[in-house]
PDB file of C-alpha atoms and ligand atoms in Angstrom:
ATOM      1  CA  UNK A   1       2.069   0.601   0.717  1.00 93.00           C
ATOM      2  CA  UNK A   2      -0.433   2.941   2.069  1.00 96.00           C
ATOM      3  CA  UNK A   3      -4.237   2.608   1.772  1.00 98.00           C
ATOM      4  CA  UNK A   4      -7.195   5.004   2.773  1.00 98.00           C
ATOM      5  CA  UNK A   5     -10.518   3.612   3.704  1.00 98.00           C
ATOM      6  CA  UNK A   6     -13.623   5.661   3.240  1.00 98.00           C
ATOM      7  CA  UNK A   7     -16.356   3.778   5.035  1.00 98.00           C
ATOM      8  CA  UNK A   8     -19.070   5.242   7.433  1.00 97.00           C
ATOM      9  CA  UNK A   9     -19.741   1.929   9.082  1.00 96.00           C
ATOM     10  CA  UNK A  10     -17.315   2.082  11.679  1.00 96.00           C
ATOM     11  CA  UNK A  11     -17.220  -1.630  12.368  1.00 95.00           C
ATOM     12  CA  UNK A  12     -16.497  -2.560   8.707  1.00 95.00           C
ATOM     13  CA  UNK A  13     -13.775   0.216   8.455  1.00 97.00           C
ATOM     14  CA  UNK A  14     -12.335  -0.970  11.683  1.00 96.00           C
ATOM     15  CA  UNK A  15     -12.036  -4.492  10.633  1.00 96.00           C
ATOM     16  CA  UNK A  16     -10.741  -3.673   7.330  1.00 97.00           C
ATOM     17  CA  UNK A  17      -8.110  -1.508   8.854  1.00 97.00           C
ATOM     18  CA  UNK A  18      -7.134  -4.029  11.564  1.00 97.00           C
ATOM     19  CA  UNK A  19      -7.071  -6.890   8.736  1.00 97.00           C
ATOM     20  CA  UNK A  20      -4.895  -4.837   6.273  1.00 97.00           C
ATOM     21  CA  UNK A  21      -2.371  -3.774   9.157  1.00 96.00           C
ATOM     22  CA  UNK A  22      -1.878  -7.376   9.816  1.00 95.00           C
ATOM     23  CA  UNK A  23      -0.915  -7.638   6.061  1.00 95.00           C
ATOM     24  CA  UNK A  24       1.649  -4.905   6.771  1.00 94.00           C
ATOM     25  CA  UNK A  25      -0.201  -2.087   5.036  1.00 96.00           C
ATOM     26  CA  UNK A  26      -0.303   1.348   6.307  1.00 97.00           C
ATOM     27  CA  UNK A  27      -3.820   2.410   6.699  1.00 97.00           C
ATOM     28  CA  UNK A  28      -5.899   5.612   7.248  1.00 97.00           C
ATOM     29  CA  UNK A  29      -9.643   5.589   7.768  1.00 97.00           C
ATOM     30  CA  UNK A  30     -12.299   8.150   7.185  1.00 98.00           C
ATOM     31  CA  UNK A  31     -16.004   7.780   8.161  1.00 98.00           C
ATOM     32  CA  UNK A  32     -17.689  10.547   6.285  1.00 97.00           C
ATOM     33  CA  UNK A  33     -17.304  11.380   2.484  1.00 98.00           C
ATOM     34  CA  UNK A  34     -15.971  14.865   2.718  1.00 98.00           C
ATOM     35  CA  UNK A  35     -13.534  13.981   5.254  1.00 98.00           C
ATOM     36  CA  UNK A  36     -12.614  11.009   2.737  1.00 98.00           C
ATOM     37  CA  UNK A  37     -12.264  13.412  -0.232  1.00 98.00           C
ATOM     38  CA  UNK A  38     -10.207  15.753   1.813  1.00 98.00           C
ATOM     39  CA  UNK A  39      -7.902  13.375   3.143  1.00 97.00           C
ATOM     40  CA  UNK A  40      -7.465  11.751  -0.305  1.00 97.00           C
ATOM     41  CA  UNK A  41      -6.800  15.103  -1.966  1.00 96.00           C
ATOM     42  CA  UNK A  42      -4.415  16.008   0.707  1.00 94.00           C
ATOM     43  CA  UNK A  43      -2.358  13.005   1.279  1.00 91.00           C
ATOM     44  CA  UNK A  44      -0.671  10.257  -0.905  1.00 92.00           C
ATOM     45  CA  UNK A  45      -2.075   6.983  -0.880  1.00 96.00           C
ATOM     46  CA  UNK A  46      -1.345   4.166  -3.037  1.00 95.00           C
ATOM     47  CA  UNK A  47      -4.873   2.831  -2.959  1.00 97.00           C
ATOM     48  CA  UNK A  48      -8.296   4.101  -1.961  1.00 98.00           C
ATOM     49  CA  UNK A  49     -11.207   1.470  -0.660  1.00 98.00           C
ATOM     50  CA  UNK A  50     -14.278   3.706  -1.017  1.00 98.00           C
ATOM     51  CA  UNK A  51     -17.895   2.903  -0.057  1.00 97.00           C
ATOM     52  CA  UNK A  52     -20.511   4.093  -2.160  1.00 95.00           C
ATOM     53  CA  UNK A  53     -23.264   5.194   0.418  1.00 94.00           C
ATOM     54  CA  UNK A  54     -21.645   7.886   2.545  1.00 96.00           C
ATOM     55  CA  UNK A  55     -22.906  10.931   4.599  1.00 96.00           C
ATOM     56  CA  UNK A  56     -21.921  14.191   3.016  1.00 96.00           C
ATOM     57  CA  UNK A  57     -20.600  13.084  -0.300  1.00 97.00           C
ATOM     58  CA  UNK A  58     -21.273   9.726  -1.824  1.00 96.00           C
ATOM     59  CA  UNK A  59     -18.412   7.591  -3.304  1.00 96.00           C
ATOM     60  CA  UNK A  60     -19.457   8.400  -7.010  1.00 96.00           C
ATOM     61  CA  UNK A  61     -18.926  11.838  -6.425  1.00 97.00           C
ATOM     62  CA  UNK A  62     -15.522  11.435  -4.430  1.00 98.00           C
ATOM     63  CA  UNK A  63     -14.213   9.206  -7.294  1.00 97.00           C
ATOM     64  CA  UNK A  64     -15.435  11.725 -10.020  1.00 96.00           C
ATOM     65  CA  UNK A  65     -13.781  14.776  -8.239  1.00 97.00           C
ATOM     66  CA  UNK A  66     -10.672  12.909  -7.458  1.00 97.00           C
ATOM     67  CA  UNK A  67     -10.271  12.054 -11.089  1.00 95.00           C
ATOM     68  CA  UNK A  68     -11.176  15.407 -12.543  1.00 95.00           C
ATOM     69  CA  UNK A  69      -8.404  17.107 -10.180  1.00 95.00           C
ATOM     70  CA  UNK A  70      -5.654  14.782 -11.513  1.00 93.00           C
ATOM     71  CA  UNK A  71      -5.643  12.309  -8.761  1.00 94.00           C
ATOM     72  CA  UNK A  72      -4.935   8.557 -10.373  1.00 92.00           C
ATOM     73  CA  UNK A  73      -4.881   6.701  -7.149  1.00 95.00           C
ATOM     74  CA  UNK A  74      -6.358   3.412  -7.761  1.00 95.00           C
ATOM     75  CA  UNK A  75      -9.832   3.173  -6.248  1.00 97.00           C
ATOM     76  CA  UNK A  76     -11.603  -0.096  -5.119  1.00 97.00           C
ATOM     77  CA  UNK A  77     -15.366   0.616  -4.776  1.00 96.00           C
ATOM     78  CA  UNK A  78     -17.396  -1.333  -2.331  1.00 95.00           C
ATOM     79  CA  UNK A  79     -20.987  -1.560  -3.909  1.00 90.00           C
ATOM     80  CA  UNK A  80     -24.312  -2.813  -2.730  1.00 83.00           C
ATOM     81  CA  UNK A  81     -25.057  -6.315  -3.824  1.00 71.00           C
ATOM     82  CA  UNK A  82     -26.618  -6.928  -6.968  1.00 73.00           C
ATOM     83  CA  UNK A  83     -26.564  -3.323  -7.769  1.00 80.00           C
ATOM     84  CA  UNK A  84     -25.454  -3.449 -11.478  1.00 85.00           C
ATOM     85  CA  UNK A  85     -26.168   0.325 -11.891  1.00 86.00           C
ATOM     86  CA  UNK A  86     -23.756   1.017  -8.953  1.00 87.00           C
ATOM     87  CA  UNK A  87     -21.080  -0.998 -10.303  1.00 87.00           C
ATOM     88  CA  UNK A  88     -21.386   0.644 -14.047  1.00 89.00           C
ATOM     89  CA  UNK A  89     -21.656   4.043 -12.476  1.00 88.00           C
ATOM     90  CA  UNK A  90     -18.558   3.349 -10.050  1.00 89.00           C
ATOM     91  CA  UNK A  91     -16.619   2.342 -13.051  1.00 90.00           C
ATOM     92  CA  UNK A  92     -17.574   5.247 -15.042  1.00 91.00           C
ATOM     93  CA  UNK A  93     -16.778   7.758 -12.635  1.00 91.00           C
ATOM     94  CA  UNK A  94     -13.191   6.290 -12.451  1.00 93.00           C
ATOM     95  CA  UNK A  95     -13.066   3.428 -10.032  1.00 94.00           C
ATOM     96  CA  UNK A  96     -10.767   0.813 -11.259  1.00 94.00           C
ATOM     97  CA  UNK A  97     -12.430  -2.365  -9.452  1.00 94.00           C
ATOM     98  CA  UNK A  98     -15.534  -2.901  -7.487  1.00 94.00           C
ATOM     99  CA  UNK A  99     -16.487  -5.306  -4.667  1.00 94.00           C
ATOM    100  CA  UNK A 100     -20.153  -6.015  -3.846  1.00 93.00           C
ATOM    101  CA  UNK A 101     -20.803  -6.316  -0.235  1.00 91.00           C
ATOM    102  CA  UNK A 102     -20.828  -8.324   1.573  1.00 91.00           C
ATOM    103  CA  UNK A 103     -17.350  -9.622   0.783  1.00 93.00           C
ATOM    104  CA  UNK A 104     -14.725 -11.887   1.942  1.00 95.00           C
ATOM    105  CA  UNK A 105     -11.508 -10.489   3.243  1.00 96.00           C
ATOM    106  CA  UNK A 106      -9.642 -12.883   1.486  1.00 95.00           C
ATOM    107  CA  UNK A 107     -11.140 -11.599  -1.933  1.00 96.00           C
ATOM    108  CA  UNK A 108     -10.617  -7.915  -0.710  1.00 97.00           C
ATOM    109  CA  UNK A 109      -6.805  -8.769  -0.229  1.00 96.00           C
ATOM    110  CA  UNK A 110      -6.407 -10.323  -3.706  1.00 94.00           C
ATOM    111  CA  UNK A 111      -8.036  -7.210  -5.203  1.00 95.00           C
ATOM    112  CA  UNK A 112      -5.825  -4.894  -2.940  1.00 95.00           C
ATOM    113  CA  UNK A 113      -2.848  -7.082  -4.369  1.00 93.00           C
ATOM    114  CA  UNK A 114      -4.084  -6.909  -7.785  1.00 91.00           C
ATOM    115  CA  UNK A 115      -4.512  -3.087  -7.812  1.00 93.00           C
ATOM    116  CA  UNK A 116      -1.315  -2.157  -6.187  1.00 90.00           C
ATOM    117  CA  UNK A 117       0.460  -3.842  -9.071  1.00 84.00           C
ATOM    118  CA  UNK A 118       1.842  -1.578 -11.444  1.00 65.00           C
ATOM    119  CA  UNK A 119       0.365  -1.988 -14.870  1.00 63.00           C
ATOM    120  CA  UNK A 120       3.457  -3.063 -16.609  1.00 53.00           C
ATOM    121  CA  UNK A 121       4.299  -5.653 -13.769  1.00 57.00           C
ATOM    122  CA  UNK A 122       3.690  -8.946 -15.227  1.00 56.00           C
ATOM    123  CA  UNK A 123       5.323 -10.626 -12.380  1.00 55.00           C
ATOM    124  CA  UNK A 124       2.501 -10.680 -10.426  1.00 70.00           C
ATOM    125  CA  UNK A 125       2.984 -11.710  -6.684  1.00 84.00           C
ATOM    126  CA  UNK A 126       6.635 -11.871  -6.674  1.00 90.00           C
ATOM    127  CA  UNK A 127       9.010  -8.858  -6.352  1.00 92.00           C
ATOM    128  CA  UNK A 128      12.659  -9.228  -6.807  1.00 92.00           C
ATOM    129  CA  UNK A 129      16.131  -7.682  -6.819  1.00 93.00           C
ATOM    130  CA  UNK A 130      19.060  -9.551  -7.751  1.00 92.00           C
ATOM    131  CA  UNK A 131      18.595 -12.778  -5.672  1.00 94.00           C
ATOM    132  CA  UNK A 132      16.148 -11.438  -3.294  1.00 96.00           C
ATOM    133  CA  UNK A 133      12.549 -12.434  -3.556  1.00 96.00           C
ATOM    134  CA  UNK A 134       9.449 -11.034  -1.691  1.00 96.00           C
ATOM    135  CA  UNK A 135       6.183 -12.777  -2.163  1.00 94.00           C
ATOM    136  CA  UNK A 136       3.416 -10.285  -1.717  1.00 91.00           C
ATOM    137  CA  UNK A 137       0.754 -12.932  -1.101  1.00 90.00           C
ATOM    138  CA  UNK A 138       2.734 -15.254   1.573  1.00 93.00           C
ATOM    139  CA  UNK A 139       4.947 -12.516   2.663  1.00 95.00           C
ATOM    140  CA  UNK A 140       7.816 -14.721   2.572  1.00 97.00           C
ATOM    141  CA  UNK A 141      11.183 -13.082   1.950  1.00 98.00           C
ATOM    142  CA  UNK A 142      14.101 -14.910   0.587  1.00 97.00           C
ATOM    143  CA  UNK A 143      17.630 -14.138  -0.473  1.00 96.00           C
ATOM    144  CA  UNK A 144      19.936 -16.704  -2.230  1.00 94.00           C
ATOM    145  CA  UNK A 145      17.142 -19.253  -1.378  1.00 93.00           C
ATOM    146  CA  UNK A 146      17.416 -18.312   2.281  1.00 96.00           C
ATOM    147  CA  UNK A 147      14.200 -17.365   4.116  1.00 97.00           C
ATOM    148  CA  UNK A 148      14.354 -14.178   5.889  1.00 98.00           C
ATOM    149  CA  UNK A 149      11.885 -13.131   8.934  1.00 97.00           C
ATOM    150  CA  UNK A 150      10.972  -9.398   8.888  1.00 97.00           C
ATOM    151  CA  UNK A 151       8.797  -7.549  11.398  1.00 96.00           C
ATOM    152  CA  UNK A 152       5.669  -5.969   9.894  1.00 94.00           C
ATOM    153  CA  UNK A 153       7.226  -2.535   9.196  1.00 94.00           C
ATOM    154  CA  UNK A 154      10.284  -4.007   7.852  1.00 97.00           C
ATOM    155  CA  UNK A 155       8.438  -5.977   5.421  1.00 97.00           C
ATOM    156  CA  UNK A 156       6.382  -2.958   4.429  1.00 96.00           C
ATOM    157  CA  UNK A 157       9.493  -0.882   3.767  1.00 97.00           C
ATOM    158  CA  UNK A 158      10.971  -3.662   1.598  1.00 97.00           C
ATOM    159  CA  UNK A 159       7.973  -4.081  -0.455  1.00 95.00           C
ATOM    160  CA  UNK A 160       7.666  -0.363  -0.997  1.00 95.00           C
ATOM    161  CA  UNK A 161      11.306  -0.288  -2.190  1.00 96.00           C
ATOM    162  CA  UNK A 162      10.964  -3.228  -4.261  1.00 94.00           C
ATOM    163  CA  UNK A 163       7.711  -1.435  -6.128  1.00 91.00           C
ATOM    164  CA  UNK A 164      10.031   1.250  -6.975  1.00 92.00           C
ATOM    165  CA  UNK A 165      13.017  -0.458  -7.571  1.00 92.00           C
ATOM    166  CA  UNK A 166      16.140   1.468  -9.305  1.00 92.00           C
ATOM    167  CA  UNK A 167      14.269   4.648  -7.938  1.00 93.00           C
ATOM    168  CA  UNK A 168      15.617   7.107  -5.278  1.00 95.00           C
ATOM    169  CA  UNK A 169      13.054   7.405  -2.436  1.00 96.00           C
ATOM    170  CA  UNK A 170      13.340  10.204  -0.257  1.00 95.00           C
ATOM    171  CA  UNK A 171      12.887  10.013   3.434  1.00 93.00           C
ATOM    172  CA  UNK A 172       9.633  11.746   3.087  1.00 90.00           C
ATOM    173  CA  UNK A 173       8.557   9.414   0.255  1.00 91.00           C
ATOM    174  CA  UNK A 174       9.272   6.209   2.320  1.00 95.00           C
ATOM    175  CA  UNK A 175       7.487   7.777   5.315  1.00 92.00           C
ATOM    176  CA  UNK A 176       4.294   8.752   3.298  1.00 91.00           C
ATOM    177  CA  UNK A 177       4.003   5.437   1.814  1.00 93.00           C
ATOM    178  CA  UNK A 178       5.049   3.146   4.803  1.00 95.00           C
ATOM    179  CA  UNK A 179       3.489   4.800   7.847  1.00 93.00           C
ATOM    180  CA  UNK A 180      -0.005   5.902   8.386  1.00 90.00           C
ATOM    181  CA  UNK A 181      -0.970   9.273   9.472  1.00 83.00           C
ATOM    182  CA  UNK A 182      -1.546   8.563  13.155  1.00 81.00           C
ATOM    183  CA  UNK A 183       1.748   6.668  13.454  1.00 80.00           C
ATOM    184  CA  UNK A 184       4.508   7.920  16.199  1.00 80.00           C
ATOM    185  CA  UNK A 185       7.217   8.788  13.708  1.00 82.00           C
ATOM    186  CA  UNK A 186      10.700  10.337  14.968  1.00 83.00           C
ATOM    187  CA  UNK A 187      13.042  12.250  12.447  1.00 78.00           C
ATOM    188  CA  UNK A 188      15.269   9.174  12.193  1.00 90.00           C
ATOM    189  CA  UNK A 189      12.541   6.544  11.963  1.00 93.00           C
ATOM    190  CA  UNK A 190      13.263   5.798   8.373  1.00 94.00           C
ATOM    191  CA  UNK A 191      17.009   5.676   8.964  1.00 94.00           C
ATOM    192  CA  UNK A 192      16.532   3.275  11.933  1.00 95.00           C
ATOM    193  CA  UNK A 193      14.386   0.916   9.583  1.00 96.00           C
ATOM    194  CA  UNK A 194      16.725   1.041   6.898  1.00 97.00           C
ATOM    195  CA  UNK A 195      19.459  -0.185   9.221  1.00 97.00           C
ATOM    196  CA  UNK A 196      17.223  -2.994  10.680  1.00 97.00           C
ATOM    197  CA  UNK A 197      16.421  -4.183   7.083  1.00 97.00           C
ATOM    198  CA  UNK A 198      20.156  -3.969   5.776  1.00 96.00           C
ATOM    199  CA  UNK A 199      21.093  -5.887   8.843  1.00 97.00           C
ATOM    200  CA  UNK A 200      18.645  -8.532   7.790  1.00 97.00           C
ATOM    201  CA  UNK A 201      18.808  -8.650   3.836  1.00 97.00           C
ATOM    202  CA  UNK A 202      22.426  -7.357   3.126  1.00 95.00           C
ATOM    203  CA  UNK A 203      24.786  -7.909   6.118  1.00 95.00           C
ATOM    204  CA  UNK A 204      24.336 -11.724   6.480  1.00 95.00           C
ATOM    205  CA  UNK A 205      25.060 -12.476   2.780  1.00 93.00           C
ATOM    206  CA  UNK A 206      28.841 -11.165   2.326  1.00 87.00           C
ATOM    207  CA  UNK A 207      27.687  -9.795  -0.931  1.00 89.00           C
ATOM    208  CA  UNK A 208      27.246  -6.193  -2.341  1.00 88.00           C
ATOM    209  CA  UNK A 209      24.277  -4.407  -0.629  1.00 92.00           C
ATOM    210  CA  UNK A 210      20.965  -4.301  -2.291  1.00 96.00           C
ATOM    211  CA  UNK A 211      20.167  -1.143  -0.328  1.00 96.00           C
ATOM    212  CA  UNK A 212      21.819   1.927  -1.543  1.00 95.00           C
ATOM    213  CA  UNK A 213      22.068   5.402   0.178  1.00 94.00           C
ATOM    214  CA  UNK A 214      22.065   8.314  -2.183  1.00 91.00           C
ATOM    215  CA  UNK A 215      23.566  10.942   0.111  1.00 88.00           C
ATOM    216  CA  UNK A 216      21.269  14.136   0.208  1.00 87.00           C
ATOM    217  CA  UNK A 217      18.495  12.410  -1.605  1.00 91.00           C
ATOM    218  CA  UNK A 218      17.490   9.081  -0.033  1.00 94.00           C
ATOM    219  CA  UNK A 219      17.447   5.340  -0.658  1.00 97.00           C
ATOM    220  CA  UNK A 220      17.286   2.930  -3.442  1.00 96.00           C
ATOM    221  CA  UNK A 221      17.068  -0.649  -3.890  1.00 96.00           C
ATOM    222  CA  UNK A 222      18.349  -2.174  -6.989  1.00 88.00           C
ATOM    223  CA  UNK A 223      20.692  -4.681  -8.559  1.00 75.00           C
ATOM    224  CA  UNK A 224      23.682  -4.700  -6.100  1.00 57.00           C
ATOM    225  CA  UNK A 225      26.687  -2.639  -6.724  1.00 53.00           C
ATOM    226  CA  UNK A 226      30.168  -2.919  -5.393  1.00 47.00           C
TER     227      UNK A 226
HETATM  228 CA1   CA B   1     -21.949   3.319   3.637  1.00 86.70          CA
END
C-alpha cells in the first residue's frame, strides 16, 4: 500500500518514511503544502498523512481542495497538541482521522492500519484467501497453517492483492500501489515479483494456485481455481 506524507519538518517526515517503509509500505514524502497537494492530485495513494501547519498551503486547505476535486483517499491529519479547534476543523474539511503531535509511532501505525481497512472489512487485521492468511499487524503470512517468509516487497504485493481480492489488477495498478515514486522499476518488475510470490505461496503447496494470470489484463488473487 502506498502512502503520501506531507510534512515540512524533514526530521519527522524522514523518520515516518523510514518507519513506514520498514512496515513494507511504499512511501512518498513532500515537504511543502503546494507540492503535497499537487502530488496527491497527480498520483494515486492509499493514504495521506497530512500535517496542518505547512508552507504555501496548509493541511486544511489541501484536504478541502482534494475532497472538492473528488479525491477520497483517506487522510490522517497531524494536529498540534490540545488544539481542539484544529481537530474539529480538520475533520470538517474532510480528514478521516487525526493524531495530535507528538505521537508515538505505534499509535500512528495502528491508525494507518485502521484507515487502510476497507469500510466493509470486518475482519480487521487478518486478510485471507482460501487457506492463506496475512496478519497486517504482525506481518505473519501462513498457508495451510505453515508460516511463509516473504521479503518486504513480496509482502507488500501480497497485501495489496489480498485487499483487492477477486479483482483483476493491472501491472500499472500494482506498480502504483506497491512501489513509491523513486523506486527503480524495470518493465518486468511486477512479473518478477509475482513469480517470487508464486514460488512461496503457491508452488510448495501442491494445490491449485491462488495467484491467477488474466492474460492481457493482469493478475488477481482469489479462491483457488483448478
Ligand atoms: Ca508543520
